[in-house]
Amino acid sequence: MDVYKTFSNIMAHEIKANPERARKLLLTAFRGFGFYQKHFPDKKLPASKQYLATVCMDYMLHGFGNPSQAALTSIFMPCEIMQAFDIPCMCAEMFSTYMTGAYSERAFVERAEQEGIPETFCSYHKILVGGAQTGLLSPVHFILNTSLACDANNLTFRYISQKTGTPQFYLDVPYERSEESVSFVADELREMTSFLEKNIGRKLDSDHLRQIIDRSAETTDNLRATIPYRKNRYLGGTLTAELYEALMVHNALGSKEALEYSRRLLEDYKKAPESDGIKIVWMHSNPFWQKCAKDLLNENQKQRIVATELGYDNWIEYDTSDPYRYMASRLVYNPYNGPVQYRIENTLRMARELEADGVVCFCHWGCKETCGASAEIAQTLEANGYPTLILNGDGVDTMNSSEGQTLTRMQAFLEMLREKRS
């Protein structure tokens, strides 16, 4: 741990003194860790999760290492169009998660707050803003974001665009679920294609996009096919792997790597041993860095996460005949769009299909949408027979959570679930 603390101190100094040198240090650290992950993987994890860790690091390096060629996006932005143009994408959540993984997030949080960003602002976006303000996050080629699913999306990307002079395309998703809304968003996506064609100087290859869309559909088909196995088989996993999977079904959806991961995951589940451990459906992000949470949930047959909301929000089948309407449907009918009842209904469906013992709703610091709706989430889920823990914490700011409180509440919740079973 002393090595990590030393690196954190070095990064805190370099980010302030020489952001470009700090960026190179981070890239070196990521490349080194990526090499280690690839050649010395965690043997407790199945092959699919080992592959997932390597692929996600490659995605981070591709975007963060080549910012002038990359697009900064929000996590719900359909990225198949960017893949068709060979534009690497890096979402806000990905950038901030990797900064925390490198013990470097505090310098960005402090800088953002010094520049007037409220302390109560979402930590994922606060770290992203701090990265732009310090200069460590070099100007990207494009900023492409949606209004889904939080207020921070509507503020952060516009702010960074104005600060850095980066071209931005904003995708406004109507609150109402309807086919008219799908048509509206599909037209916006076509406008975004024209925006990219104009700025890049070449036309989109529609056949290439068609292939990418087909991969997206097959990927989500494979993930849905894992549901029967998740409810009674044990497959080693971690909180970090849950976040990696969220990346695969959003910004990387349509890629060859996401499809390959889904195929490997399904095969791993088919071969996995049976298990009667406690099964948890997890809502929202998670404190992947927090020791007590890792000790309780990482690679643990006694209790495990069987699905995470930021992954299963996309396990829905849509018509792919029109690529633009397919991508638009994923936004309009996403459980995060509209009233919180849609999220609750989606989680209830997943809990029933997986025969879950309980639900954890993680109230990430600054996420007004989840925190404000947490009481209704818990009340409805519990009324339907699923004990629910409202767990307050921070997904990426390591100075903004209580280890003792998280441990006590998680242990009590798991004990309650065991008693309920017996």
mmCIF file with all atom_site columns, N, CA, C and O in Angstrom, residues 368-386:
data_model
loop_
_atom_site.group_PDB
_atom_site.id
_atom_site.type_symbol
_atom_site.label_atom_id
_atom_site.label_alt_id
_atom_site.label_comp_id
_atom_site.label_asym_id
_atom_site.label_entity_id
_atom_site.label_seq_id
_atom_site.pdbx_PDB_ins_code
_atom_site.Cartn_x
_atom_site.Cartn_y
_atom_site.Cartn_z
_atom_site.occupancy
_atom_site.B_iso_or_equiv
_atom_site.pdbx_formal_charge
_atom_site.auth_seq_id
_atom_site.auth_comp_id
_atom_site.auth_asym_id
_atom_site.auth_atom_id
_atom_site.pdbx_PDB_model_num
ATOM 1  N N  . LYS A 1 368 ? -28.204 13.233  -7.782 1.00 0.00 ? 368 LYS A N  1
ATOM 2  C CA . LYS A 1 368 ? -29.490 13.682  -7.252 1.00 0.00 ? 368 LYS A CA 1
ATOM 3  C C  . LYS A 1 368 ? -30.620 12.741  -7.660 1.00 0.00 ? 368 LYS A C  1
ATOM 4  O O  . LYS A 1 368 ? -31.564 12.509  -6.902 1.00 0.00 ? 368 LYS A O  1
ATOM 5  N N  . GLU A 1 369 ? -30.534 12.208  -8.881 1.00 0.00 ? 369 GLU A N  1
ATOM 6  C CA . GLU A 1 369 ? -31.613 11.360  -9.385 1.00 0.00 ? 369 GLU A CA 1
ATOM 7  C C  . GLU A 1 369 ? -31.777 10.100  -8.531 1.00 0.00 ? 369 GLU A C  1
ATOM 8  O O  . GLU A 1 369 ? -32.898 9.715   -8.179 1.00 0.00 ? 369 GLU A O  1
ATOM 9  N N  . THR A 1 370 ? -30.652 9.441   -8.195 1.00 0.00 ? 370 THR A N  1
ATOM 10 C CA . THR A 1 370 ? -30.736 8.213   -7.404 1.00 0.00 ? 370 THR A CA 1
ATOM 11 C C  . THR A 1 370 ? -31.015 8.511   -5.935 1.00 0.00 ? 370 THR A C  1
ATOM 12 O O  . THR A 1 370 ? -31.869 7.873   -5.315 1.00 0.00 ? 370 THR A O  1
ATOM 13 N N  . CYS A 1 371 ? -30.305 9.472   -5.381 1.00 0.00 ? 371 CYS A N  1
ATOM 14 C CA . CYS A 1 371 ? -30.491 9.802   -3.960 1.00 0.00 ? 371 CYS A CA 1
ATOM 15 C C  . CYS A 1 371 ? -31.914 10.271  -3.684 1.00 0.00 ? 371 CYS A C  1
ATOM 16 O O  . CYS A 1 371 ? -32.542 9.861   -2.700 1.00 0.00 ? 371 CYS A O  1
ATOM 17 N N  . GLY A 1 372 ? -32.438 11.111  -4.563 1.00 0.00 ? 372 GLY A N  1
ATOM 18 C CA . GLY A 1 372 ? -33.781 11.639  -4.358 1.00 0.00 ? 372 GLY A CA 1
ATOM 19 C C  . GLY A 1 372 ? -34.864 10.595  -4.488 1.00 0.00 ? 372 GLY A C  1
ATOM 20 O O  . GLY A 1 372 ? -35.944 10.723  -3.887 1.00 0.00 ? 372 GLY A O  1
ATOM 21 N N  . ALA A 1 373 ? -34.593 9.554   -5.265 1.00 0.00 ? 373 ALA A N  1
ATOM 22 C CA . ALA A 1 373 ? -35.602 8.517   -5.494 1.00 0.00 ? 373 ALA A CA 1
ATOM 23 C C  . ALA A 1 373 ? -35.403 7.295   -4.618 1.00 0.00 ? 373 ALA A C  1
ATOM 24 O O  . ALA A 1 373 ? -36.181 6.341   -4.694 1.00 0.00 ? 373 ALA A O  1
ATOM 25 N N  . SER A 1 374 ? -34.363 7.288   -3.778 1.00 0.00 ? 374 SER A N  1
ATOM 26 C CA . SER A 1 374 ? -33.994 6.079   -3.038 1.00 0.00 ? 374 SER A CA 1
ATOM 27 C C  . SER A 1 374 ? -35.111 5.572   -2.125 1.00 0.00 ? 374 SER A C  1
ATOM 28 O O  . SER A 1 374 ? -35.316 4.358   -1.998 1.00 0.00 ? 374 SER A O  1
ATOM 29 N N  . ALA A 1 375 ? -35.834 6.471   -1.474 1.00 0.00 ? 375 ALA A N  1
ATOM 30 C CA . ALA A 1 375 ? -36.913 6.040   -0.573 1.00 0.00 ? 375 ALA A CA 1
ATOM 31 C C  . ALA A 1 375 ? -38.005 5.312   -1.344 1.00 0.00 ? 375 ALA A C  1
ATOM 32 O O  . ALA A 1 375 ? -38.505 4.259   -0.912 1.00 0.00 ? 375 ALA A O  1
ATOM 33 N N  . GLU A 1 376 ? -38.390 5.854   -2.505 1.00 0.00 ? 376 GLU A N  1
ATOM 34 C CA . GLU A 1 376 ? -39.419 5.204   -3.324 1.00 0.00 ? 376 GLU A CA 1
ATOM 35 C C  . GLU A 1 376 ? -38.915 3.873   -3.876 1.00 0.00 ? 376 GLU A C  1
ATOM 36 O O  . GLU A 1 376 ? -39.667 2.890   -3.944 1.00 0.00 ? 376 GLU A O  1
ATOM 37 N N  . ILE A 1 377 ? -37.622 3.839   -4.260 1.00 0.00 ? 377 ILE A N  1
ATOM 38 C CA . ILE A 1 377 ? -37.030 2.588   -4.748 1.00 0.00 ? 377 ILE A CA 1
ATOM 39 C C  . ILE A 1 377 ? -37.133 1.509   -3.685 1.00 0.00 ? 377 ILE A C  1
ATOM 40 O O  . ILE A 1 377 ? -37.615 0.393   -3.936 1.00 0.00 ? 377 ILE A O  1
ATOM 41 N N  . ALA A 1 378 ? -36.689 1.817   -2.466 1.00 0.00 ? 378 ALA A N  1
ATOM 42 C CA . ALA A 1 378 ? -36.700 0.838   -1.384 1.00 0.00 ? 378 ALA A CA 1
ATOM 43 C C  . ALA A 1 378 ? -38.119 0.413   -1.029 1.00 0.00 ? 378 ALA A C  1
ATOM 44 O O  . ALA A 1 378 ? -38.410 -0.782  -0.851 1.00 0.00 ? 378 ALA A O  1
ATOM 45 N N  . GLN A 1 379 ? -39.014 1.380   -0.934 1.00 0.00 ? 379 GLN A N  1
ATOM 46 C CA . GLN A 1 379 ? -40.403 1.078   -0.539 1.00 0.00 ? 379 GLN A CA 1
ATOM 47 C C  . GLN A 1 379 ? -41.060 0.130   -1.536 1.00 0.00 ? 379 GLN A C  1
ATOM 48 O O  . GLN A 1 379 ? -41.718 -0.844  -1.145 1.00 0.00 ? 379 GLN A O  1
ATOM 49 N N  . THR A 1 380 ? -40.881 0.389   -2.823 1.00 0.00 ? 380 THR A N  1
ATOM 50 C CA . THR A 1 380 ? -41.528 -0.437  -3.847 1.00 0.00 ? 380 THR A CA 1
ATOM 51 C C  . THR A 1 380 ? -40.910 -1.823  -3.924 1.00 0.00 ? 380 THR A C  1
ATOM 52 O O  . THR A 1 380 ? -41.618 -2.834  -4.012 1.00 0.00 ? 380 THR A O  1
ATOM 53 N N  . LEU A 1 381 ? -39.580 -1.900  -3.896 1.00 0.00 ? 381 LEU A N  1
ATOM 54 C CA . LEU A 1 381 ? -38.916 -3.200  -3.970 1.00 0.00 ? 381 LEU A CA 1
ATOM 55 C C  . LEU A 1 381 ? -39.260 -4.063  -2.771 1.00 0.00 ? 381 LEU A C  1
ATOM 56 O O  . LEU A 1 381 ? -39.528 -5.263  -2.904 1.00 0.00 ? 381 LEU A O  1
ATOM 57 N N  . GLU A 1 382 ? -39.278 -3.464  -1.579 1.00 0.00 ? 382 GLU A N  1
ATOM 58 C CA . GLU A 1 382 ? -39.590 -4.238  -0.378 1.00 0.00 ? 382 GLU A CA 1
ATOM 59 C C  . GLU A 1 382 ? -41.055 -4.677  -0.352 1.00 0.00 ? 382 GLU A C  1
ATOM 60 O O  . GLU A 1 382 ? -41.371 -5.771  0.117  1.00 0.00 ? 382 GLU A O  1
ATOM 61 N N  . ALA A 1 383 ? -41.929 -3.850  -0.905 1.00 0.00 ? 383 ALA A N  1
ATOM 62 C CA . ALA A 1 383 ? -43.338 -4.229  -0.987 1.00 0.00 ? 383 ALA A CA 1
ATOM 63 C C  . ALA A 1 383 ? -43.535 -5.432  -1.904 1.00 0.00 ? 383 ALA A C  1
ATOM 64 O O  . ALA A 1 383 ? -44.521 -6.171  -1.782 1.00 0.00 ? 383 ALA A O  1
ATOM 65 N N  . ASN A 1 384 ? -42.578 -5.623  -2.809 1.00 0.00 ? 384 ASN A N  1
ATOM 66 C CA . ASN A 1 384 ? -42.625 -6.766  -3.729 1.00 0.00 ? 384 ASN A CA 1
ATOM 67 C C  . ASN A 1 384 ? -41.772 -7.936  -3.245 1.00 0.00 ? 384 ASN A C  1
ATOM 68 O O  . ASN A 1 384 ? -41.533 -8.883  -4.003 1.00 0.00 ? 384 ASN A O  1
ATOM 69 N N  . GLY A 1 385 ? -41.308 -7.859  -2.004 1.00 0.00 ? 385 GLY A N  1
ATOM 70 C CA . GLY A 1 385 ? -40.619 -9.005  -1.409 1.00 0.00 ? 385 GLY A CA 1
ATOM 71 C C  . GLY A 1 385 ? -39.106 -8.994  -1.493 1.00 0.00 ? 385 GLY A C  1
ATOM 72 O O  . GLY A 1 385 ? -38.471 -10.015 -1.188 1.00 0.00 ? 385 GLY A O  1
ATOM 73 N N  . TYR A 1 386 ? -38.514 -7.862  -1.889 1.00 0.00 ? 386 TYR A N  1
ATOM 74 C CA . TYR A 1 386 ? -37.060 -7.810  -2.025 1.00 0.00 ? 386 TYR A CA 1
ATOM 75 C C  . TYR A 1 386 ? -36.464 -6.814  -1.026 1.00 0.00 ? 386 TYR A C  1
ATOM 76 O O  . TYR A 1 386 ? -36.567 -5.600  -1.230 1.00 0.00 ? 386 TYR A O  1
#
